[in-house]
PDB file of C-alpha atoms in Angstrom:
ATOM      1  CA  UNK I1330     111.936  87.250 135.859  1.00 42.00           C
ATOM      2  CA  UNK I1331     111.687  84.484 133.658  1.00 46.00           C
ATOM      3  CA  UNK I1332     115.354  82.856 132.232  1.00 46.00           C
ATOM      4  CA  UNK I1333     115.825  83.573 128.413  1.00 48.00           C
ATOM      5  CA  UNK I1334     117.104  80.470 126.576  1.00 48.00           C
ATOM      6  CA  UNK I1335     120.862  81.625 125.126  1.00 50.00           C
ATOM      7  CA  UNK I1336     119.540  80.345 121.732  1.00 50.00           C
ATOM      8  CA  UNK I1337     117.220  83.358 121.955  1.00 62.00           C
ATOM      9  CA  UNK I1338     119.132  86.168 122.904  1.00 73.00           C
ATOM     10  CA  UNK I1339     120.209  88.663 120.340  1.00 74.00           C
ATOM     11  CA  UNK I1340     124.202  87.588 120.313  1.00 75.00           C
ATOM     12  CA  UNK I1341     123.475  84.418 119.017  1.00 77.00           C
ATOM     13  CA  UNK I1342     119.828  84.681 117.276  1.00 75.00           C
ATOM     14  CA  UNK I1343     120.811  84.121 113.383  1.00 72.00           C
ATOM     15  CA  UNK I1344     117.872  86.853 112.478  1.00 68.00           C
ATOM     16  CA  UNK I1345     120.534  89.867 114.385  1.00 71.00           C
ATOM     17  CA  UNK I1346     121.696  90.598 110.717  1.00 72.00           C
ATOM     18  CA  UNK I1347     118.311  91.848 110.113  1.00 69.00           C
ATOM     19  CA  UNK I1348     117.237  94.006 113.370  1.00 70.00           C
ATOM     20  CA  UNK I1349     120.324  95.333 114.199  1.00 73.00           C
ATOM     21  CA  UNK I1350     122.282  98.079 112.129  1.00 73.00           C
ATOM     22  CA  UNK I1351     125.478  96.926 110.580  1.00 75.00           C
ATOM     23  CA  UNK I1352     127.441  99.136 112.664  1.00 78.00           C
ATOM     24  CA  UNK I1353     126.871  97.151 115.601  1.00 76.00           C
ATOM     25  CA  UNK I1354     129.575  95.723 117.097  1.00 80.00           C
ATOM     26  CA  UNK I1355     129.918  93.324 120.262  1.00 79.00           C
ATOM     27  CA  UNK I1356     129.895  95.046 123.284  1.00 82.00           C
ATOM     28  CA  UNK I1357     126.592  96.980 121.879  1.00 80.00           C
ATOM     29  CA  UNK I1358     124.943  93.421 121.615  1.00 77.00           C
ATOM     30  CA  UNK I1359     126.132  92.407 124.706  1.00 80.00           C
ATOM     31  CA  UNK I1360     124.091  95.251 126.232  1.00 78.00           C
ATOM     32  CA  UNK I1361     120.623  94.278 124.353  1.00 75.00           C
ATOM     33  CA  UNK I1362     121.104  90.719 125.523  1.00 73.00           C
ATOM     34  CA  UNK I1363     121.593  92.713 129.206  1.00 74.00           C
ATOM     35  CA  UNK I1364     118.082  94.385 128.978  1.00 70.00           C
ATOM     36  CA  UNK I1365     116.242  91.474 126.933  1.00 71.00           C
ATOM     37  CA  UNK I1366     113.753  90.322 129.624  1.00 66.00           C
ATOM     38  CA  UNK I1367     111.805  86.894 128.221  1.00 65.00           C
ATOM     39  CA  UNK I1368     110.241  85.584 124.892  1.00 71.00           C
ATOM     40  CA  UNK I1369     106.469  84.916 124.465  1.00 76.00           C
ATOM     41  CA  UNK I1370     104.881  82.891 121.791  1.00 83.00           C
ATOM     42  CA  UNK I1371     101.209  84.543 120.418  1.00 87.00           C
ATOM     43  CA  UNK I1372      98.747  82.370 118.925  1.00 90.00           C
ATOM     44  CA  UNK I1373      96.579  83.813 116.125  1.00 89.00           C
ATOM     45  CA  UNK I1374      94.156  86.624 117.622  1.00 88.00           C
ATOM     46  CA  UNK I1375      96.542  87.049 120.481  1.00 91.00           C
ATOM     47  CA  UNK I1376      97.359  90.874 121.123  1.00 92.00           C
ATOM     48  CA  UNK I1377     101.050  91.708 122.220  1.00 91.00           C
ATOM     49  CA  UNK I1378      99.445  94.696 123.965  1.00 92.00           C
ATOM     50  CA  UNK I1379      96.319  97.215 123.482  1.00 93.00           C
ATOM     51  CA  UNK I1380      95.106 100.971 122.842  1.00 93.00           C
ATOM     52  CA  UNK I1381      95.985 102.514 126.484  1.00 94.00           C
ATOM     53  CA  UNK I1382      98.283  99.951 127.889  1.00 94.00           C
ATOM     54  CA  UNK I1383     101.293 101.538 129.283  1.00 95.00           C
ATOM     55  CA  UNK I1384     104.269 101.488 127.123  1.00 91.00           C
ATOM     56  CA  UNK I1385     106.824  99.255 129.080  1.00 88.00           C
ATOM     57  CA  UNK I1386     108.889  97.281 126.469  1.00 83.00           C
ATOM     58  CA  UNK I1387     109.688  97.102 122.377  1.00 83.00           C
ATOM     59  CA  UNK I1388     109.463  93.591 120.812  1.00 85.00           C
ATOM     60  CA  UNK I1389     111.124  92.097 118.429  1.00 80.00           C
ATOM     61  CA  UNK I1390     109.387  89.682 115.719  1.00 83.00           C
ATOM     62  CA  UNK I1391     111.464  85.914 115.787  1.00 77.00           C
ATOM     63  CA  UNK I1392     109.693  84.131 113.521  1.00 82.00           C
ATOM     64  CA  UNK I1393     106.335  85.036 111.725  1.00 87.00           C
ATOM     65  CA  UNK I1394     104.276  87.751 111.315  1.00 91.00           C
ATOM     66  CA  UNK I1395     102.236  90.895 113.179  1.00 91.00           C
ATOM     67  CA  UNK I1396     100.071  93.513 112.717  1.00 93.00           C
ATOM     68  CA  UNK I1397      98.941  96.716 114.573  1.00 92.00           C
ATOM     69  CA  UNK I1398      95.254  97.941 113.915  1.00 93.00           C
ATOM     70  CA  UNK I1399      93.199 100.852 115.341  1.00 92.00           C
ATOM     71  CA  UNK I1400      89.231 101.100 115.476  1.00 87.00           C
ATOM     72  CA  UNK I1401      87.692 103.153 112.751  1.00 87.00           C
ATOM     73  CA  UNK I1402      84.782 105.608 113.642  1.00 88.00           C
ATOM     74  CA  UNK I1403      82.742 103.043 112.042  1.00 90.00           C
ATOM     75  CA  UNK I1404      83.908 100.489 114.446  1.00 87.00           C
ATOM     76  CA  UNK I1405      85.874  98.699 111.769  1.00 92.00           C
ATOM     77  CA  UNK I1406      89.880  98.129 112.548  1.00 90.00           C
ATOM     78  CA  UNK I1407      92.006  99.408 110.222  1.00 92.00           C
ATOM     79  CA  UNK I1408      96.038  97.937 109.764  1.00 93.00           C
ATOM     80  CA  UNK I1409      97.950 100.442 110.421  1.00 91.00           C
ATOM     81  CA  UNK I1410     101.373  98.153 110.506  1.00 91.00           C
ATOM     82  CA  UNK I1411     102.517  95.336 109.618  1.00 92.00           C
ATOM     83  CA  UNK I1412     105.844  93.276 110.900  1.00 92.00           C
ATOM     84  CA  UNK I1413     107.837  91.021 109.832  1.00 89.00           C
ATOM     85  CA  UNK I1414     110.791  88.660 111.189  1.00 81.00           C
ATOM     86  CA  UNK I1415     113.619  90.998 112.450  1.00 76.00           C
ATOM     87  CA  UNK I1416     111.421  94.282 112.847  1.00 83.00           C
ATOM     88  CA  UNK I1417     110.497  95.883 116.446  1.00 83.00           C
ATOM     89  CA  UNK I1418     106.840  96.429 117.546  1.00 88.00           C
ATOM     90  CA  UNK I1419     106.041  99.082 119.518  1.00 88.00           C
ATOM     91  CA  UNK I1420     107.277 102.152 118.973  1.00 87.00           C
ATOM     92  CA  UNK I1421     104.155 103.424 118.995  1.00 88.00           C
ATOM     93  CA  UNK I1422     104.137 103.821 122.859  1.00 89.00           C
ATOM     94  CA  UNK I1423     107.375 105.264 123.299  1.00 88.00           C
ATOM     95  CA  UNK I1424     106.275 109.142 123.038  1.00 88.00           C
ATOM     96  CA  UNK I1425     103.640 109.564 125.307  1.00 91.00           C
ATOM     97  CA  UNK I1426     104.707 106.000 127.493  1.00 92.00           C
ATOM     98  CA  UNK I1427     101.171 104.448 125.814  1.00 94.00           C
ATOM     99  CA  UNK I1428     100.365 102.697 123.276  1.00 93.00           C
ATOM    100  CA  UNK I1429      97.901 104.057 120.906  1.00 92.00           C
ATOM    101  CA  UNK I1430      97.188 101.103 119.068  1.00 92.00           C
ATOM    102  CA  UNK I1431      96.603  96.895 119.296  1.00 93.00           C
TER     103      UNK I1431
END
């Protein structure tokens, strides 16, 4: 398991205000930072995961921006999300433990 900077766990990240409910208080944070494994940087046309990977973690968006697409019929992708800093990715896998998207 890779070592997470502290700068990068949730208890100190200066983004928390905006992914995590106002309600939260510190021993709830505390327990993220627990379960937060590592951070990964995508480059442009990088996918986080893909239609029929197994659902294994949610993500959180630092800095920048993703989307989520799905192929068309007509082979074309169409967005069917779009994140922003503070919002989790991957929801879409929790249900049936896949992901039905990229």
């Amino acid at each position: 398991m890779k070592t997470i900077p502290s700068a990068t766990i949730c208890s100190r990240c200066a983004l928390k205000e905006l992914c995590l409910p106002a309600s939260t208080v510190a021993a709830e944070v505390e327990r993220i930072d627990a379960v937060m494994k590592r951070s990964r940087r995508l480059k442009k046309g990088d996918f986080l995961f893909r239609n029929g990977d197994e659902f294994v973690s949610l993500f959180a968006v630092r800095t920048g921006f993703l989307k989520t697409v799905i192929a068309s019929h007509d082979g074309r992708d169409q967005v069917t999300g779009f994140f922003m800093s503070g919002e989790l990715v991957g929801m879409d896998g929790i249900c049936n433990k896949m992901h039905c998207c990229n």
